[in-house]
Coordinates of C-alpha atoms in Angstrom, one line a residue:
Chain A
M1482 CA 2.4 -19.6 8.6
R1483 CA 2.7 -22.0 11.6
H1484 CA -0.1 -20.6 13.5
A1485 CA -3.2 -18.8 11.8
T1486 CA -6.5 -18.0 12.7
S1487 CA -9.3 -15.5 11.0
I1488 CA -11.4 -13.1 12.5
R1489 CA -14.5 -10.9 10.8
V1490 CA -15.1 -7.5 12.3
G1491 CA -17.9 -5.9 10.8
P1492 CA -17.6 -5.8 7.1
I1493 CA -13.9 -6.6 7.3
G1494 CA -12.2 -10.2 7.3
F1495 CA -8.8 -10.7 8.4
R1496 CA -6.5 -13.6 8.4
I1497 CA -3.6 -13.6 10.8
G1498 CA -0.6 -15.7 11.0
S1499 CA 2.2 -16.1 13.0
D1500 CA 5.4 -18.0 13.8
F1501 CA 4.3 -18.0 17.4
A1502 CA 1.5 -19.8 19.1
A1503 CA 1.0 -17.3 21.9
P1504 CA -0.3 -14.4 19.8
I1505 CA -2.7 -16.7 17.8
A1506 CA -3.9 -18.2 20.9
A1507 CA -4.7 -14.6 22.8
L1508 CA -6.6 -13.5 19.6
R1509 CA -8.5 -16.6 19.5
A1510 CA -9.5 -16.2 23.2
L1511 CA -10.3 -12.3 22.8
Y1512 CA -12.1 -12.9 19.6
A1513 CA -13.8 -16.3 20.6
D1514 CA -17.4 -14.7 20.1
Y1515 CA -16.6 -13.2 16.6
P1516 CA -17.4 -14.7 13.1
K1517 CA -14.6 -16.2 11.1
S1518 CA -13.9 -15.3 7.6
T1519 CA -13.0 -18.2 5.1
I1520 CA -11.8 -15.8 2.5
A1521 CA -10.1 -12.9 4.1
H1522 CA -10.2 -9.1 3.1
F1523 CA -6.8 -8.7 4.8
S1524 CA -3.7 -10.8 5.7
V1525 CA -1.7 -10.0 8.8
R1526 CA 1.6 -11.5 9.5
L1527 CA 3.4 -11.4 13.0
P1528 CA 6.5 -13.3 12.3
A1529 CA 9.7 -13.3 14.4
S1530 CA 11.4 -10.3 13.7
A1531 CA 14.5 -12.2 12.8
P1532 CA 15.5 -15.7 12.7
W1533 CA 17.2 -15.9 16.0
R1534 CA 14.3 -13.5 17.7
W1535 CA 12.3 -16.9 17.4
L1536 CA 14.5 -18.1 20.4
I1537 CA 16.3 -15.2 21.9
R1538 CA 14.3 -12.2 23.2
P1539 CA 11.5 -13.4 20.9
A1540 CA 10.0 -10.3 19.1
V1541 CA 7.2 -10.2 16.6
A1542 CA 7.2 -7.9 13.7
I1543 CA 4.1 -6.1 12.4
E1544 CA 3.5 -7.0 8.5
G1545 CA 0.8 -7.9 6.2
D1546 CA -0.6 -6.9 2.8
Y1547 CA 0.2 -3.1 3.8
M1548 CA 3.2 -2.4 5.7
L1549 CA 5.0 0.6 7.1
P1550 CA 8.6 0.6 6.2
D1551 CA 9.9 1.4 9.7
A1552 CA 7.1 -0.2 11.9
A1553 CA 9.3 -1.4 15.0
P1554 CA 8.8 -4.9 16.3
L1555 CA 7.3 -5.5 19.5
P1556 CA 8.3 -8.2 22.2
L1557 CA 6.4 -11.6 22.2
A1558 CA 4.4 -10.7 25.2
Q1559 CA 3.1 -7.7 23.4
G1560 CA 1.6 -9.9 20.7
L1561 CA -1.8 -8.7 20.9
L1562 CA -0.8 -5.2 20.7
A1563 CA 1.0 -6.2 17.6
A1564 CA -1.9 -8.1 16.1
E1565 CA -4.1 -4.7 17.0
M1566 CA -1.7 -2.3 15.0
A1567 CA -1.2 -4.7 12.1
M1568 CA -5.1 -4.9 11.6
N1569 CA -5.6 -1.2 12.0
L1570 CA -2.8 -0.7 9.4
Q1571 CA -4.6 -3.0 6.9
V1572 CA -7.7 -1.2 7.1
A1573 CA -6.2 2.3 7.4
L1574 CA -4.4 2.0 4.2
G1575 CA -6.3 -0.8 2.2
H1576 CA -9.9 -0.2 2.9
R1577 CA -11.8 1.8 0.2
R1578 CA -15.4 0.6 0.6
H1579 CA -16.2 3.1 3.1
L1580 CA -14.8 6.4 4.1
L1581 CA -12.9 5.6 7.0
L1582 CA -13.0 8.0 10.3
H1583 CA -10.6 7.5 13.2
A1584 CA -13.7 7.6 15.7
S1585 CA -15.6 5.7 18.1
C1586 CA -19.3 5.3 17.5
V1587 CA -22.4 4.0 19.6
E1588 CA -26.0 3.3 18.4
R1589 CA -29.5 3.8 19.7
D1590 CA -32.9 3.5 18.1
G1591 CA -31.2 3.0 14.6
R1592 CA -29.2 6.3 15.0
A1593 CA -25.3 6.7 15.5
L1594 CA -23.2 9.2 17.8
L1595 CA -19.7 9.5 16.4
M1596 CA -17.0 10.7 18.6
T1597 CA -13.4 11.7 17.3
G1598 CA -10.4 13.3 18.8
E1599 CA -6.7 13.1 19.5
S1600 CA -5.5 10.2 21.5
G1601 CA -6.3 10.9 25.2
S1602 CA -9.7 12.5 24.3
G1603 CA -11.4 9.5 26.1
K1604 CA -13.4 8.7 22.9
S1605 CA -12.6 4.8 23.3
T1606 CA -13.6 5.0 27.1
L1607 CA -16.7 7.0 26.2
A1608 CA -17.7 4.6 24.0
A1609 CA -17.0 1.6 26.0
L1610 CA -18.8 2.9 29.1
L1611 CA -21.8 3.9 26.7
G1612 CA -21.9 0.4 25.5
T1613 CA -22.9 -1.0 28.6
R1614 CA -25.6 1.8 29.3
G1615 CA -28.1 1.3 26.9
W1616 CA -26.0 2.3 23.6
R1617 CA -25.0 -0.4 21.1
F1618 CA -21.2 -0.3 20.9
M1619 CA -20.2 0.3 17.2
G1620 CA -16.4 0.8 17.5
D1621 CA -13.7 2.5 19.2
E1622 CA -11.2 3.0 16.5
F1623 CA -12.6 3.3 12.8
V1624 CA -16.4 4.2 11.7
L1625 CA -17.2 3.2 8.2
I1626 CA -19.3 5.6 6.4
A1627 CA -21.0 4.2 3.1
P1628 CA -20.4 6.4 0.2
E1629 CA -23.8 5.5 -1.5
S1630 CA -26.2 5.9 1.4
G1631 CA -23.9 7.8 4.3
D1632 CA -24.9 5.1 7.0
A1633 CA -22.5 4.4 9.6
Y1634 CA -21.1 0.7 9.8
A1635 CA -19.6 -0.8 12.8
F1636 CA -16.0 -1.9 13.3
P1637 CA -16.5 -3.5 16.9
R1638 CA -13.0 -4.8 17.5
A1639 CA -11.8 -5.6 20.8
I1640 CA -11.7 -2.4 22.9
S1641 CA -8.3 -1.0 23.4
L1642 CA -8.0 0.7 26.7
K1643 CA -4.9 2.6 27.5
N1644 CA -3.2 3.5 31.1
Q1645 CA -6.0 5.0 33.5
A1646 CA -8.9 4.1 31.1
I1647 CA -8.0 0.4 32.2
N1648 CA -9.0 1.1 35.8
V1649 CA -12.2 3.1 34.8
A1650 CA -13.5 0.5 32.5
E1651 CA -12.7 -2.3 35.0
R1652 CA -14.6 -0.5 38.0
A1653 CA -17.6 0.8 35.4
C1654 CA -17.8 -2.9 33.5
P1655 CA -16.9 -5.4 36.1
T1656 CA -19.1 -8.1 34.0
E1657 CA -17.5 -7.5 30.9
R1658 CA -14.7 -9.9 29.7
F1659 CA -11.0 -8.4 29.5
G1660 CA -7.6 -9.6 28.0
P1661 CA -4.4 -9.8 29.5
R1662 CA -2.8 -6.7 30.8
L1663 CA -0.1 -5.4 28.7
I1664 CA 2.6 -3.6 30.7
A1665 CA 4.7 -1.0 29.4
T1666 CA 3.9 -1.0 25.8
P1667 CA 5.1 1.8 23.3
K1668 CA 1.4 3.1 23.9
G1669 CA 1.7 2.6 27.6
D1670 CA -0.3 -0.1 29.4
I1671 CA -3.0 -1.7 27.5
R1672 CA -5.9 -3.8 28.1
H1673 CA -8.4 -5.1 25.8
M1674 CA -12.1 -5.4 26.7
V1675 CA -14.5 -7.7 24.7
P1676 CA -17.5 -5.7 23.4
P1677 CA -20.8 -6.5 24.7
A1678 CA -22.7 -9.4 23.3
D1679 CA -25.2 -7.2 21.1
A1680 CA -22.2 -5.2 19.8
I1681 CA -20.9 -8.5 18.3
A1682 CA -24.2 -10.1 17.4
R1683 CA -25.4 -6.8 15.6
M1684 CA -22.3 -5.7 14.2
D1685 CA -23.5 -6.0 10.4
E1686 CA -26.4 -3.3 11.1
P1687 CA -25.7 0.0 10.3
A1688 CA -26.9 3.3 12.0
R1689 CA -27.9 6.8 10.6
P1690 CA -25.3 9.3 12.0
A1691 CA -27.1 11.8 14.1
L1692 CA -24.5 13.5 16.2
L1693 CA -21.1 14.3 15.8
L1694 CA -18.9 15.3 19.0
F1695 CA -15.5 16.3 19.5
P1696 CA -14.5 15.3 23.3
T1697 CA -11.7 17.0 25.1
F1698 CA -11.2 15.3 28.5
G1699 CA -9.9 17.3 31.6
E1700 CA -11.4 20.5 31.5
Q1701 CA -14.6 22.1 32.8
R1702 CA -18.0 21.0 31.3
D1703 CA -18.4 23.2 28.1
V1704 CA -20.3 22.8 24.8
R1705 CA -19.5 24.6 21.8
P1706 CA -21.4 24.1 18.5
V1707 CA -18.9 23.0 15.6
G1708 CA -19.9 24.6 12.1
A1709 CA -19.9 22.2 9.2
A1710 CA -16.7 23.7 7.5
E1711 CA -14.9 23.1 10.9
A1712 CA -16.3 19.7 11.0
F1713 CA -15.2 19.0 7.5
V1714 CA -11.6 19.9 8.2
R1715 CA -11.3 18.1 11.4
L1716 CA -12.7 14.8 9.8
T1717 CA -10.2 15.1 6.7
Q1718 CA -7.7 14.9 9.5
A1719 CA -9.3 12.0 11.2
S1720 CA -9.8 10.0 7.9
T1721 CA -7.1 7.7 6.7
N1722 CA -8.6 7.2 3.2
Y1723 CA -10.3 10.4 2.7
T1724 CA -7.5 11.3 -0.2
A1725 CA -7.6 7.8 -1.5
L1726 CA -11.2 8.0 -2.2
G1727 CA -10.8 10.9 -4.3
E1728 CA -14.0 12.8 -5.3
R1729 CA -16.2 9.9 -3.3
G1730 CA -14.6 10.8 -0.5
F1731 CA -15.2 14.6 -0.7
R1732 CA -19.1 13.6 -1.3
T1733 CA -19.4 11.3 1.4
L1734 CA -18.0 13.9 3.9
T1735 CA -19.6 17.1 2.8
D1736 CA -22.9 15.2 2.6
L1737 CA -22.1 14.0 6.5
V1738 CA -21.2 17.4 7.8
E1739 CA -24.0 19.0 6.3
R1740 CA -26.5 16.6 7.4
V1741 CA -25.4 15.7 11.2
P1742 CA -24.9 18.4 13.7
A1743 CA -21.5 18.7 15.6
R1744 CA -20.6 19.8 19.0
A1745 CA -17.2 20.2 20.6
I1746 CA -17.5 19.1 24.5
D1747 CA -15.2 19.5 27.4
Y1748 CA -15.8 17.2 30.4
P1749 CA -13.5 16.7 33.8
D1750 CA -14.6 12.8 34.4
S1751 CA -16.5 10.1 32.7
D1752 CA -19.9 10.4 34.5
S1753 CA -20.3 13.9 33.5
A1754 CA -19.4 13.3 29.9
I1755 CA -22.1 10.4 30.1
A1756 CA -24.5 12.8 31.6
L1757 CA -23.7 15.4 28.7
V1758 CA -24.0 13.2 26.1
E1759 CA -27.6 11.9 27.1
T1760 CA -28.4 15.8 27.6
L1761 CA -27.3 16.5 23.9
W1762 CA -29.1 13.4 22.5
R1763 CA -32.3 14.2 24.2
D1764 CA -32.1 18.0 22.7
L1765 CA -31.5 16.8 19.3
Chain B
M888 CA 3.5 -24.4 -7.0
T889 CA 4.0 -20.8 -5.3
A890 CA 1.2 -18.4 -5.0
A891 CA 3.0 -16.1 -7.6
S892 CA 2.6 -19.1 -10.0
L893 CA -1.0 -19.2 -9.3
L894 CA -1.2 -15.5 -9.8
A895 CA 0.7 -15.7 -13.2
R896 CA -2.0 -18.5 -14.3
V897 CA -4.9 -16.5 -13.4
L898 CA -3.7 -13.3 -14.8
A899 CA -3.0 -15.2 -18.1
E900 CA -6.3 -17.3 -18.1
P901 CA -9.0 -15.4 -16.0
D902 CA -11.4 -17.9 -16.4
R903 CA -9.5 -20.0 -13.9
A904 CA -10.7 -17.8 -11.2
A905 CA -14.1 -19.4 -11.1
G906 CA -12.7 -22.8 -10.0
L907 CA -10.5 -21.4 -6.7
D908 CA -11.4 -22.5 -3.3
P909 CA -11.0 -20.1 -0.3
T910 CA -7.4 -21.1 0.4
A911 CA -6.3 -20.5 -3.3
W912 CA -8.2 -16.9 -3.1
N913 CA -6.2 -15.8 0.2
A914 CA -3.1 -16.8 -1.3
L915 CA -3.9 -15.2 -4.7
I916 CA -4.8 -12.1 -3.1
A917 CA -1.8 -11.8 -0.7
A918 CA 0.7 -12.5 -3.6
A919 CA -1.1 -10.2 -5.9
R920 CA -1.0 -7.3 -3.6
A921 CA 2.6 -8.1 -2.7
E922 CA 3.3 -8.1 -6.5
Q923 CA 1.4 -5.0 -7.0
L924 CA -0.8 -6.7 -9.4
I925 CA -3.8 -6.5 -7.6
G926 CA -5.2 -3.9 -9.7
S927 CA -4.3 -5.8 -12.9
L928 CA -6.0 -8.9 -11.4
A929 CA -9.1 -6.9 -10.9
L930 CA -9.7 -5.9 -14.2
R931 CA -9.1 -9.3 -15.6
V932 CA -11.5 -11.2 -13.5
D933 CA -15.1 -11.1 -13.7
L934 CA -16.3 -9.7 -10.5
A935 CA -19.8 -11.4 -10.8
A936 CA -18.3 -14.8 -10.7
V937 CA -16.2 -14.6 -7.6
P938 CA -17.0 -14.9 -3.9
P939 CA -18.5 -11.7 -2.4
T940 CA -15.4 -11.2 -0.1
V941 CA -12.9 -11.4 -3.2
A942 CA -15.6 -8.9 -5.1
D943 CA -15.0 -6.4 -2.3
V944 CA -11.3 -6.6 -2.5
L945 CA -11.2 -6.4 -6.2
H946 CA -13.5 -3.6 -6.5
D947 CA -11.4 -1.7 -3.9
A948 CA -8.4 -2.5 -6.2
R949 CA -10.0 -1.1 -9.2
D950 CA -11.2 2.0 -7.4
A951 CA -7.6 2.5 -6.2
A952 CA -6.2 1.9 -9.9
I953 CA -8.5 4.6 -11.0
E954 CA -7.4 7.1 -8.8
Q955 CA -3.7 6.1 -9.2
R956 CA -4.3 6.9 -12.9
R957 CA -5.9 10.2 -12.1
T958 CA -3.2 11.2 -9.7
A959 CA -0.5 10.1 -12.1
L960 CA -1.8 12.1 -15.0
W961 CA -2.2 15.2 -12.7
E962 CA 1.3 15.0 -11.5
A963 CA 2.5 14.5 -15.1
E964 CA 0.3 17.7 -16.1
M965 CA 1.6 19.9 -13.1
T966 CA 5.4 18.9 -14.2
R967 CA 4.5 20.0 -17.8
R968 CA 3.6 23.2 -16.7
V969 CA 6.9 24.0 -14.9
L970 CA 8.9 22.4 -17.6
A971 CA 7.0 23.6 -20.6
P972 CA 8.8 27.2 -20.8
L973 CA 12.2 25.3 -21.0
G974 CA 11.2 24.0 -24.5
V975 CA 13.1 20.9 -24.1
P976 CA 11.9 17.2 -25.1
L977 CA 10.2 15.7 -22.2
V978 CA 9.3 11.8 -22.6
L979 CA 7.1 10.0 -19.9
L980 CA 8.4 6.6 -19.0
K981 CA 6.8 3.6 -17.4
G982 CA 3.4 3.5 -15.6
T983 CA 2.5 7.1 -16.4
A984 CA 3.3 7.0 -20.1
F985 CA 1.1 3.9 -20.4
V986 CA -2.0 5.5 -19.1
A987 CA -0.9 8.7 -20.9
A988 CA -0.7 6.9 -24.1
G989 CA -3.9 4.8 -23.1
L990 CA -2.1 1.4 -23.6
S991 CA -3.6 -1.8 -22.1
A992 CA -0.2 -2.2 -20.0
G993 CA -1.8 0.9 -17.9
Q994 CA -4.9 -0.7 -17.2
G995 CA -5.1 -1.4 -13.2
R996 CA -1.3 -0.9 -13.0
H997 CA 0.0 0.6 -9.8
I998 CA 1.8 3.7 -10.4
G999 CA 4.3 5.2 -8.0
D1000 CA 6.7 7.8 -9.1
L1001 CA 6.7 9.7 -12.1
D1002 CA 9.4 8.8 -14.4
L1003 CA 10.6 11.2 -17.0
L1004 CA 13.5 11.2 -19.5
A1005 CA 14.9 14.4 -21.0
P1006 CA 18.3 15.0 -23.0
R1007 CA 21.4 15.0 -20.6
G1008 CA 22.4 18.6 -21.6
V1009 CA 19.4 20.2 -20.3
L1010 CA 19.2 18.2 -16.7
P1011 CA 20.7 21.2 -14.7
A1012 CA 17.7 23.5 -16.2
V1013 CA 15.2 20.8 -15.4
E1014 CA 16.4 20.3 -11.9
Q1015 CA 16.8 24.0 -11.2
A1016 CA 13.2 24.8 -12.6
L1017 CA 11.7 21.8 -10.3
L1018 CA 13.7 23.2 -7.4
E1019 CA 11.8 26.7 -7.7
A1020 CA 8.4 25.1 -8.4
G1021 CA 8.4 23.4 -4.8
W1022 CA 10.4 20.0 -5.4
A1023 CA 13.0 19.0 -2.8
W1024 CA 15.9 16.4 -2.7
A1025 CA 14.3 13.3 -1.2
K1026 CA 17.9 12.1 -0.2
P1027 CA 19.7 15.0 1.6
D1028 CA 22.8 12.8 1.9
A1029 CA 26.1 13.8 0.4
Y1030 CA 27.2 10.3 -0.5
D1031 CA 23.8 9.2 -2.1
D1032 CA 23.6 12.6 -3.8
D1033 CA 27.1 12.3 -5.3
Y1034 CA 26.5 8.7 -6.3
Y1035 CA 23.5 9.6 -8.2
R1036 CA 25.0 12.4 -10.0
R1037 CA 28.3 10.4 -11.0
W1038 CA 26.9 6.9 -11.5
M1039 CA 23.2 6.9 -12.3
H1040 CA 21.1 7.4 -15.4
E1041 CA 19.0 9.8 -13.2
L1042 CA 18.7 12.9 -10.7
P1043 CA 18.6 12.2 -7.3
P1044 CA 14.9 11.7 -6.7
L1045 CA 13.1 14.8 -6.0
I1046 CA 9.7 15.0 -4.1
H1047 CA 7.0 17.8 -4.2
R1048 CA 6.5 19.4 -0.8
E1049 CA 2.8 19.8 -1.0
R1050 CA 1.6 16.7 -3.2
D1051 CA 4.1 14.3 -1.7
R1052 CA 4.9 12.9 -5.0
M1053 CA 8.3 11.6 -6.2
I1054 CA 9.9 12.4 -9.6
D1055 CA 12.9 10.8 -11.2
V1056 CA 14.3 12.7 -14.1
H1057 CA 16.4 10.2 -16.4
H1058 CA 18.9 11.1 -18.9
T1059 CA 19.0 7.2 -20.4
I1060 CA 17.2 4.1 -19.2
L1061 CA 20.3 2.4 -17.8
P1062 CA 22.9 3.3 -15.2
P1063 CA 26.1 4.3 -17.3
T1064 CA 27.9 1.6 -15.5
A1065 CA 25.7 -1.1 -16.7
R1066 CA 26.9 -3.4 -19.6
P1067 CA 24.4 -2.5 -22.6
I1068 CA 24.6 1.1 -23.5
P1069 CA 21.1 2.4 -24.7
D1070 CA 21.4 5.1 -27.6
A1071 CA 19.5 7.9 -25.4
D1072 CA 19.4 10.2 -28.4
A1073 CA 17.7 7.7 -30.5
L1074 CA 15.2 7.1 -27.7
I1075 CA 14.3 10.8 -27.6
A1076 CA 14.7 11.5 -31.3
G1077 CA 12.0 8.4 -31.7
A1078 CA 9.5 9.4 -29.2
V1079 CA 5.8 9.9 -29.9
P1080 CA 4.3 13.2 -29.1
L1081 CA 1.1 13.0 -27.1
G1082 CA -0.1 16.7 -28.3
N1083 CA 0.6 18.6 -25.1
G1084 CA 4.1 18.9 -25.2
L1085 CA 4.8 15.6 -23.4
S1086 CA 5.8 12.5 -25.3
V1087 CA 6.2 8.6 -24.9
L1088 CA 8.7 6.2 -26.2
A1089 CA 7.9 4.6 -29.7
P1090 CA 6.3 1.1 -29.3
A1091 CA 9.5 -0.9 -29.7
D1092 CA 11.6 1.3 -27.3
M1093 CA 9.0 0.9 -24.5
V1094 CA 9.5 -2.9 -24.8
I1095 CA 13.3 -2.3 -24.7
H1096 CA 13.1 -0.2 -21.9
A1097 CA 11.0 -2.6 -19.9
A1098 CA 13.1 -5.5 -20.8
L1099 CA 16.3 -3.8 -19.9
H1100 CA 15.0 -2.3 -16.6
L1101 CA 14.0 -5.9 -15.7
F1102 CA 16.9 -7.9 -16.7
A1103 CA 19.8 -5.5 -16.9
D1104 CA 19.1 -3.3 -13.8
G1105 CA 17.9 -4.8 -10.5
D1106 CA 17.6 -8.0 -8.6
L1107 CA 14.1 -8.8 -10.3
A1108 CA 12.2 -8.1 -6.8
G1109 CA 8.5 -7.2 -7.9
G1110 CA 9.6 -8.1 -11.3
L1111 CA 6.4 -9.9 -12.1
R1112 CA 4.8 -6.7 -12.6
N1113 CA 7.0 -5.7 -15.0
L1114 CA 6.8 -8.7 -16.9
W1115 CA 3.2 -8.3 -17.1
D1116 CA 3.7 -5.0 -18.5
I1117 CA 5.9 -6.7 -21.2
D1118 CA 3.3 -9.0 -22.0
H1119 CA 0.7 -6.4 -22.6
L1120 CA 2.9 -4.2 -24.6
L1121 CA 4.2 -7.1 -26.9
R1122 CA 0.4 -8.2 -27.7
E1123 CA -0.6 -4.5 -28.5
C1124 CA 2.3 -3.6 -30.5
A1125 CA 2.0 -6.6 -32.5
D1126 CA -1.5 -6.1 -33.0
D1127 CA -1.1 -2.7 -34.3
D1128 CA 1.9 -3.1 -36.5
A1129 CA 2.3 -6.4 -38.5
D1130 CA 6.3 -5.8 -38.6
F1131 CA 6.5 -5.0 -35.1
W1132 CA 8.8 -8.1 -34.2
L1133 CA 11.1 -7.1 -37.2
K1134 CA 11.3 -3.6 -35.9
L1135 CA 11.8 -4.6 -32.3
H1136 CA 14.5 -7.0 -33.5
A1137 CA 16.5 -4.1 -35.4
R1138 CA 15.9 -1.6 -32.7
A1139 CA 16.9 -4.0 -29.6
A1140 CA 20.5 -4.3 -31.7
E1141 CA 20.7 -0.5 -31.9
H1142 CA 20.3 -0.3 -28.0
Q1143 CA 22.7 -3.3 -27.5
A1144 CA 19.6 -5.1 -25.8
S1145 CA 18.9 -8.0 -28.1
A1146 CA 19.7 -10.4 -25.5
Y1147 CA 17.5 -8.9 -22.8
V1148 CA 14.6 -8.2 -25.0
A1149 CA 14.7 -12.0 -26.3
R1150 CA 14.7 -13.2 -22.7
A1151 CA 11.9 -10.9 -21.9
A1152 CA 9.9 -12.2 -24.8
R1153 CA 10.5 -15.8 -23.8
L1154 CA 9.6 -15.5 -20.1
S1155 CA 6.5 -13.5 -21.0
A1156 CA 5.5 -16.4 -23.3
R1157 CA 6.5 -19.0 -20.6
L1158 CA 4.4 -17.3 -17.7
F1159 CA 1.8 -15.4 -19.3
G1160 CA 1.3 -17.1 -22.8
T1161 CA 2.2 -14.2 -24.8
P1162 CA 2.0 -15.0 -28.7
I1163 CA 5.8 -14.6 -29.7
P1164 CA 7.5 -15.6 -33.1
S1165 CA 8.7 -19.0 -33.2
A1166 CA 12.2 -17.5 -34.2
W1167 CA 12.1 -15.9 -30.7
N1168 CA 11.1 -19.0 -28.9
R1169 CA 14.4 -21.0 -28.2
P1170 CA 14.5 -21.3 -24.6
R1171 CA 17.9 -21.1 -22.5
M1172 CA 18.7 -23.2 -19.5
S1173 CA 18.8 -20.0 -17.5
D1174 CA 15.4 -19.1 -18.2
Q1175 CA 14.0 -21.6 -15.6
L1176 CA 16.3 -19.3 -12.9
F1177 CA 14.6 -16.2 -13.8
A1178 CA 11.2 -17.8 -13.8
R1179 CA 11.9 -19.2 -10.3
R1180 CA 13.0 -15.9 -9.3
L1181 CA 10.0 -14.1 -10.5
L1182 CA 7.7 -16.6 -8.9
A1183 CA 9.4 -16.3 -5.4
R1184 CA 6.2 -15.5 -3.4
D1185 CA 4.3 -17.6 -0.9
D1186 CA 0.6 -17.8 0.0
W1187 CA 1.3 -15.3 2.8
G1188 CA 2.6 -12.7 0.5
R1189 CA 6.1 -13.1 1.5
E1190 CA 9.1 -13.5 -0.4
T1191 CA 10.5 -17.4 -0.5
R1192 CA 13.6 -19.1 -2.3
P1193 CA 16.3 -17.2 -0.4
A1194 CA 19.1 -18.5 -2.1
T1195 CA 17.5 -17.6 -5.5
R1196 CA 16.8 -14.2 -4.4
L1197 CA 20.5 -13.7 -2.8
A1198 CA 22.0 -14.8 -6.2
F1199 CA 19.9 -12.4 -8.1
Y1200 CA 20.7 -9.6 -5.4
V1201 CA 24.4 -10.5 -6.2
R1202 CA 23.8 -10.5 -9.8
S1203 CA 22.3 -7.2 -9.9
H1204 CA 25.4 -5.4 -8.2
W1205 CA 27.7 -7.1 -10.7
I1206 CA 26.1 -6.1 -13.7
R1207 CA 25.4 -2.7 -12.5
M1208 CA 28.9 -1.6 -11.5
P1209 CA 32.8 -2.6 -12.2
P1210 CA 34.3 -4.6 -9.2
L1211 CA 36.2 -2.0 -7.7
L1212 CA 33.2 0.7 -7.7
L1213 CA 31.0 -2.0 -6.2
A1214 CA 33.5 -2.9 -3.4
R1215 CA 33.9 0.8 -2.6
H1216 CA 30.0 1.2 -2.7
L1217 CA 29.0 -1.9 -0.4
L1218 CA 32.0 -0.7 1.9
I1219 CA 30.5 2.7 2.4
K1220 CA 26.9 1.4 2.6
A1221 CA 27.7 -1.3 5.2
R1222 CA 29.7 1.5 7.2
R1223 CA 26.8 3.5 7.3
R1224 CA 24.4 0.7 8.4
A1225 CA 26.6 -0.1 11.1
A1226 CA 26.2 3.6 12.3
D1227 CA 22.7 3.9 12.0
A1228 CA 22.4 0.5 14.0
R1229 CA 24.6 2.1 16.8
A1230 CA 22.6 5.2 16.8
R1231 CA 19.4 3.5 17.4

């Protein structure tokens, strides 16, 4: 492809190519502090969605080693989002070394806090905020659980902030580096935040899962214990490769839910969520 | 040299993997994934002798192949339980047959749908039994449904609602509109029982099926994988039976498949170094074109050589349908595409 770059995020290396210069330049800027991978685990392609779409209303298709048959192309101005979606897709469909959980993750003292929930639950925002308040940010999209050890491995890609979360993060983390604001994408407004320096420098360090949270944003403060069986079922739904891993996936996940306490938390705003997390963590 | 040529070379001579640079590895992995040959590559290459990232990728591919094998055999077993009461012959085809029969062609192979062959007369009973046991039509479209039933060699594809797996139930191995007419009764009569109520095609018939599928049906997209099957089937069958090539020659004639099987053997020898008898190895000019089509994959895993691919696409319709039927079919498909585009 005419333009290409490579990025390593945690244990996964990507090679990203495009017909267009802009998405590759934007990725290079956003991921300037990340290591490269000379051989990639996955190839991502962002070609013009049709030959004439190189010139007229340019649009990028979302392609790679793994593809969805009906993935809609995005306007060139949203190339960073196309790259993010394509990279996620490769991991979700192709990665098998770890059990993948669709979750955010932060670490302190070698122990990991995992947060998983629907889009809008605030798990990305909470991880981003905690990552600038004494925790190491490990990821806002996937946390990777090693089947052999049960350890959590980081996937600290650029944090994908949506809609109101953009303002919250801009106010709370004014010193961090942000990407361009992408307006009116299929997922609303999006702005990427580069994770804090220690998140990138220490991205190969695993952590021991110690607490599992299921946050819900917009309710009065509440904490409810979640049993191992319920946590298991919720996490099978939050895993993109649980089925593909077969028995190995089952063992890894049952081991995780039996070992790690789980809580569902409701919170009205991010400050109370952070206070709640600190309380729960202290009481472990 | 395309990335697909590199892939064919490394599959045929896995020791070449040791000398590859990172650029070549990236190309090889992308092409192998796109051709669904990454599992086969993973089983050929010595994982201790490749860079760590490549070992990661190939370990994952081995695990995926093991899981696909398990899933395919389970799906065959679930289907067997539903259809056993009918007491009809049930022959596994393609990938599921290779793994069920323990053939080397099944090692690392990607397996998608379950392909089954049964006598034409029992298809309505088979379809009814599957529909009652949780399968549903995957293409609920009147034209497609009618097209399958009139012109295809299989039922419209069915999908199991809970397991999300497709099944194709065939009554022969080529569409009735295609030029050669294989002897479906002989395929079923000659099938080899597996001992559990299911059977697989006899060795020569397996090769003939693979050759017809690749060269008498379809546009050769993703065909490198089918040719790799053929390479393994030819090697293993010839090792097991000294008279295999004679039997293959005679059997191919019975199925009107001689030219296709001969081409399969020549191209397998050309791309994968398959040992074939000298009488079989009389290259044709057109082999070059077929090789060009089979290797049309670049170092990002994209299809290349658009003119060659278009030519084979046109050919695929030409060999599959008489001209008037083809014209009608393309017209209906074009109208529907236009309607879909307006709806979007």
